[in-house]
Amino acid sequence: MKKLFTVAMAALLCASVQTVFAQPVAIPLSAFGTGYGVQSGSGNVVRAFVGEAAIGRSAGGGDVILVGFLSGATRLGGGIVSVPELREGIPSTFDLEQNYPNPFNPTTTIRYQIPAANRVQLKLYDLLGQEVATLFDDVQEPGRYRLVFDANGLASGMYVYRLQAGSFVNTKKLLLLK
C-alpha cells in the first residue's frame, strides 16, 4: 500500500511539473589589447578605451551600461579631462547632476546645465569645508555640459562638489575609492 501511494504521488508530481523556456541572455566579454575597441551585437554597442576608468554610455533594450571613456574626451594627465558642451538644445532651468560613476577611481563625470550665459564655478570641497580644487571657473553660454574630473593625487574619501552659476547654487557628494 505504501509503495502504491508513493508511485501515485510521484506520478501526480510529474504531471504537475511544467517547463518554462526563456530567451538566452548573454553578455559577451572582450579583451582589447591596445587602443580603442568596439564590441557590438544584439543591437547593443559597447565602446571601451584601454587603461581608462569606466565612464562611457551604451544603451539598448531600455538598459544603460556605463563603460569605457567618453568619446571626444582628451586626457590631460591629471585634473580636468574635458568640458565639452552637449548639443541638445538650450535648457530652461539650472541643474547639477550626480556624478557617475560614484564611487569612482580615479575619474568621474559631472554633468550640469545652465539656461543663460553665466560665470560658472564648479569647486570641490572636503567634508571639513576646505576647498580642495577648482574644477571650472569661467563664463559659459547656455547649454548642457559635462566635466570629466581626474582625482589622481587626492586621498580616498567623501568630497562635496558645488556648482555656482549666477544666483543658482547646488551641491552633491562624491566618493573616491582607491
mmCIF file of C-alpha atoms in Angstrom:
data_model
loop_
_atom_site.group_PDB
_atom_site.id
_atom_site.type_symbol
_atom_site.label_atom_id
_atom_site.label_comp_id
_atom_site.label_asym_id
_atom_site.label_seq_id
_atom_site.Cartn_x
_atom_site.Cartn_y
_atom_site.Cartn_z
ATOM 1 C CA MET A 1 0.000 0.000 0.000
ATOM 2 C CA LYS A 2 2.834 2.351 0.904
ATOM 3 C CA LYS A 3 4.509 1.591 -2.443
ATOM 4 C CA LEU A 4 1.292 2.290 -4.352
ATOM 5 C CA PHE A 5 0.863 5.620 -2.532
ATOM 6 C CA THR A 6 4.476 6.618 -3.337
ATOM 7 C CA VAL A 7 4.049 5.732 -7.030
ATOM 8 C CA ALA A 8 0.746 7.650 -7.186
ATOM 9 C CA MET A 9 2.295 10.757 -5.568
ATOM 10 C CA ALA A 10 5.312 10.608 -7.896
ATOM 11 C CA ALA A 11 3.012 10.404 -10.930
ATOM 12 C CA LEU A 12 0.952 13.340 -9.647
ATOM 13 C CA LEU A 13 4.058 15.463 -9.075
ATOM 14 C CA CYS A 14 5.466 14.647 -12.518
ATOM 15 C CA ALA A 15 2.172 15.548 -14.161
ATOM 16 C CA SER A 16 2.105 18.969 -12.469
ATOM 17 C CA VAL A 17 5.669 19.971 -13.402
ATOM 18 C CA GLN A 18 5.850 22.482 -16.237
ATOM 19 C CA THR A 19 8.846 23.552 -18.233
ATOM 20 C CA VAL A 20 9.457 27.266 -18.703
ATOM 21 C CA PHE A 21 11.660 28.416 -21.561
ATOM 22 C CA ALA A 22 13.207 31.874 -21.894
ATOM 23 C CA GLN A 23 15.429 33.544 -24.416
ATOM 24 C CA PRO A 24 19.081 33.099 -23.530
ATOM 25 C CA VAL A 25 20.744 36.224 -22.203
ATOM 26 C CA ALA A 26 24.437 36.691 -22.825
ATOM 27 C CA ILE A 27 26.885 39.484 -22.234
ATOM 28 C CA PRO A 28 29.921 38.843 -24.418
ATOM 29 C CA LEU A 29 33.252 39.569 -22.787
ATOM 30 C CA SER A 30 36.002 41.101 -24.857
ATOM 31 C CA ALA A 31 39.611 41.973 -24.216
ATOM 32 C CA PHE A 32 41.175 44.895 -26.025
ATOM 33 C CA GLY A 33 44.938 44.622 -26.449
ATOM 34 C CA THR A 34 45.706 48.249 -27.214
ATOM 35 C CA GLY A 35 43.857 51.351 -28.233
ATOM 36 C CA TYR A 36 40.160 51.805 -28.824
ATOM 37 C CA GLY A 37 37.740 48.922 -29.319
ATOM 38 C CA VAL A 38 34.080 48.493 -30.220
ATOM 39 C CA GLN A 39 32.026 45.409 -29.368
ATOM 40 C CA SER A 40 28.512 45.155 -30.768
ATOM 41 C CA GLY A 41 25.813 42.549 -31.117
ATOM 42 C CA SER A 42 22.120 42.031 -30.433
ATOM 43 C CA GLY A 43 21.513 45.732 -31.025
ATOM 44 C CA ASN A 44 23.841 46.804 -28.184
ATOM 45 C CA VAL A 45 27.126 48.638 -28.646
ATOM 46 C CA VAL A 46 29.910 48.716 -26.067
ATOM 47 C CA ARG A 47 32.792 51.125 -26.558
ATOM 48 C CA ALA A 48 35.954 50.884 -24.466
ATOM 49 C CA PHE A 49 39.249 52.724 -24.216
ATOM 50 C CA VAL A 50 42.056 50.655 -22.762
ATOM 51 C CA GLY A 51 43.521 51.754 -19.446
ATOM 52 C CA GLU A 52 40.799 54.259 -18.580
ATOM 53 C CA ALA A 53 38.127 54.168 -15.903
ATOM 54 C CA ALA A 54 34.501 53.279 -16.661
ATOM 55 C CA ILE A 55 32.789 56.467 -17.817
ATOM 56 C CA GLY A 56 31.072 55.946 -21.198
ATOM 57 C CA ARG A 57 27.447 55.172 -22.063
ATOM 58 C CA SER A 58 25.795 52.400 -24.032
ATOM 59 C CA ALA A 59 22.031 51.941 -24.275
ATOM 60 C CA GLY A 60 19.897 49.107 -25.565
ATOM 61 C CA GLY A 61 16.704 47.343 -24.600
ATOM 62 C CA GLY A 62 15.864 50.005 -22.043
ATOM 63 C CA ASP A 63 19.143 49.459 -20.163
ATOM 64 C CA VAL A 64 22.094 51.830 -19.948
ATOM 65 C CA ILE A 65 25.578 50.399 -19.447
ATOM 66 C CA LEU A 66 28.399 52.713 -18.398
ATOM 67 C CA VAL A 67 31.751 51.558 -19.783
ATOM 68 C CA GLY A 68 34.936 52.904 -21.305
ATOM 69 C CA PHE A 69 35.974 56.508 -21.779
ATOM 70 C CA LEU A 70 33.611 59.082 -23.290
ATOM 71 C CA SER A 71 34.441 59.712 -26.925
ATOM 72 C CA GLY A 72 35.870 63.140 -27.574
ATOM 73 C CA ALA A 73 37.477 63.441 -24.149
ATOM 74 C CA THR A 74 41.163 64.275 -24.132
ATOM 75 C CA ARG A 75 43.325 63.145 -21.223
ATOM 76 C CA LEU A 76 45.480 65.933 -19.842
ATOM 77 C CA GLY A 77 47.443 63.935 -17.247
ATOM 78 C CA GLY A 78 45.550 64.721 -14.052
ATOM 79 C CA GLY A 79 42.883 67.268 -13.200
ATOM 80 C CA ILE A 80 40.126 68.072 -15.645
ATOM 81 C CA VAL A 81 39.990 65.899 -18.718
ATOM 82 C CA SER A 82 37.445 67.860 -20.781
ATOM 83 C CA VAL A 83 34.410 70.124 -20.576
ATOM 84 C CA PRO A 84 32.611 69.780 -23.919
ATOM 85 C CA GLU A 85 29.187 71.321 -24.492
ATOM 86 C CA LEU A 86 26.491 68.721 -25.144
ATOM 87 C CA ARG A 87 24.426 69.832 -28.161
ATOM 88 C CA GLU A 88 20.875 69.069 -27.039
ATOM 89 C CA GLY A 89 19.199 72.474 -27.208
ATOM 90 C CA ILE A 90 19.130 75.235 -24.632
ATOM 91 C CA PRO A 91 17.859 74.085 -21.227
ATOM 92 C CA SER A 92 15.128 76.033 -19.430
ATOM 93 C CA THR A 93 16.489 75.501 -15.892
ATOM 94 C CA PHE A 94 19.743 75.225 -13.995
ATOM 95 C CA ASP A 95 20.711 71.705 -12.943
ATOM 96 C CA LEU A 96 23.629 69.853 -11.388
ATOM 97 C CA GLU A 97 23.510 66.070 -11.799
ATOM 98 C CA GLN A 98 25.015 63.376 -9.596
ATOM 99 C CA ASN A 99 28.465 62.353 -10.788
ATOM 100 C CA TYR A 100 28.942 58.955 -12.379
ATOM 101 C CA PRO A 101 30.352 56.535 -11.674
ATOM 102 C CA ASN A 102 30.011 57.066 -7.947
ATOM 103 C CA PRO A 103 32.001 55.756 -6.123
ATOM 104 C CA PHE A 104 34.859 56.208 -8.598
ATOM 105 C CA ASN A 105 38.602 55.695 -9.082
ATOM 106 C CA PRO A 106 40.256 57.864 -10.364
ATOM 107 C CA THR A 107 37.947 59.630 -12.875
ATOM 108 C CA THR A 108 34.294 60.640 -12.754
ATOM 109 C CA THR A 109 31.913 62.663 -14.921
ATOM 110 C CA ILE A 110 29.886 65.611 -13.644
ATOM 111 C CA ARG A 111 27.057 66.963 -15.823
ATOM 112 C CA TYR A 112 25.328 70.305 -15.432
ATOM 113 C CA GLN A 113 23.190 72.701 -17.437
ATOM 114 C CA ILE A 114 22.699 76.461 -17.494
ATOM 115 C CA PRO A 115 19.826 78.289 -19.245
ATOM 116 C CA ALA A 116 21.650 81.622 -19.714
ATOM 117 C CA ALA A 117 25.209 82.864 -20.117
ATOM 118 C CA ASN A 118 26.807 82.995 -16.668
ATOM 119 C CA ARG A 119 30.072 82.777 -14.840
ATOM 120 C CA VAL A 120 30.177 79.121 -13.809
ATOM 121 C CA GLN A 121 32.199 77.916 -10.835
ATOM 122 C CA LEU A 122 32.471 74.225 -10.037
ATOM 123 C CA LYS A 123 34.547 73.568 -6.939
ATOM 124 C CA LEU A 124 35.469 70.511 -4.882
ATOM 125 C CA TYR A 125 35.487 70.578 -1.067
ATOM 126 C CA ASP A 126 36.453 68.082 1.613
ATOM 127 C CA LEU A 127 33.994 67.289 4.412
ATOM 128 C CA LEU A 128 35.558 69.990 6.604
ATOM 129 C CA GLY A 129 34.500 72.594 4.036
ATOM 130 C CA GLN A 130 38.010 73.327 2.799
ATOM 131 C CA GLU A 131 38.329 73.927 -0.937
ATOM 132 C CA VAL A 132 40.336 71.089 -2.475
ATOM 133 C CA ALA A 133 40.174 72.051 -6.164
ATOM 134 C CA THR A 134 38.564 74.447 -8.613
ATOM 135 C CA LEU A 135 37.239 72.190 -11.352
ATOM 136 C CA PHE A 136 35.913 75.001 -13.553
ATOM 137 C CA ASP A 137 35.731 78.808 -13.305
ATOM 138 C CA ASP A 138 34.793 80.691 -16.468
ATOM 139 C CA VAL A 139 31.882 82.231 -18.367
ATOM 140 C CA GLN A 140 29.798 79.717 -20.321
ATOM 141 C CA GLU A 141 26.995 80.114 -22.836
ATOM 142 C CA PRO A 142 23.614 78.455 -22.186
ATOM 143 C CA GLY A 143 23.764 74.693 -22.671
ATOM 144 C CA ARG A 144 24.400 71.278 -21.194
ATOM 145 C CA TYR A 145 27.949 70.454 -20.164
ATOM 146 C CA ARG A 146 29.923 67.534 -18.801
ATOM 147 C CA LEU A 147 33.195 67.697 -16.945
ATOM 148 C CA VAL A 148 35.438 64.657 -16.596
ATOM 149 C CA PHE A 149 37.428 65.001 -13.389
ATOM 150 C CA ASP A 150 40.633 63.066 -12.688
ATOM 151 C CA ALA A 151 41.143 62.741 -8.917
ATOM 152 C CA ASN A 152 44.709 61.402 -9.066
ATOM 153 C CA GLY A 153 46.593 62.953 -6.189
ATOM 154 C CA LEU A 154 43.571 63.083 -3.864
ATOM 155 C CA ALA A 155 43.088 60.757 -0.909
ATOM 156 C CA SER A 156 40.210 58.293 -0.770
ATOM 157 C CA GLY A 157 37.122 59.685 0.904
ATOM 158 C CA MET A 158 33.906 61.643 0.616
ATOM 159 C CA TYR A 159 34.001 65.031 -1.116
ATOM 160 C CA VAL A 160 31.391 67.644 -1.995
ATOM 161 C CA TYR A 161 31.233 69.400 -5.361
ATOM 162 C CA ARG A 162 29.442 72.743 -5.662
ATOM 163 C CA LEU A 163 28.138 74.473 -8.777
ATOM 164 C CA GLN A 164 27.508 78.212 -8.694
ATOM 165 C CA ALA A 165 26.139 79.948 -11.796
ATOM 166 C CA GLY A 166 24.573 83.357 -11.241
ATOM 167 C CA SER A 167 22.181 83.011 -8.293
ATOM 168 C CA PHE A 168 21.957 79.214 -8.710
ATOM 169 C CA VAL A 169 23.920 77.138 -6.182
ATOM 170 C CA ASN A 170 23.761 73.360 -5.752
ATOM 171 C CA THR A 171 25.982 70.765 -4.088
ATOM 172 C CA LYS A 172 26.349 66.991 -4.411
ATOM 173 C CA LYS A 173 28.529 64.368 -2.722
ATOM 174 C CA LEU A 174 31.025 62.097 -4.436
ATOM 175 C CA LEU A 175 33.059 59.187 -3.117
ATOM 176 C CA LEU A 176 36.633 58.481 -4.222
ATOM 177 C CA LEU A 177 37.770 54.909 -3.501
ATOM 178 C CA LYS A 178 41.363 53.945 -4.274
#
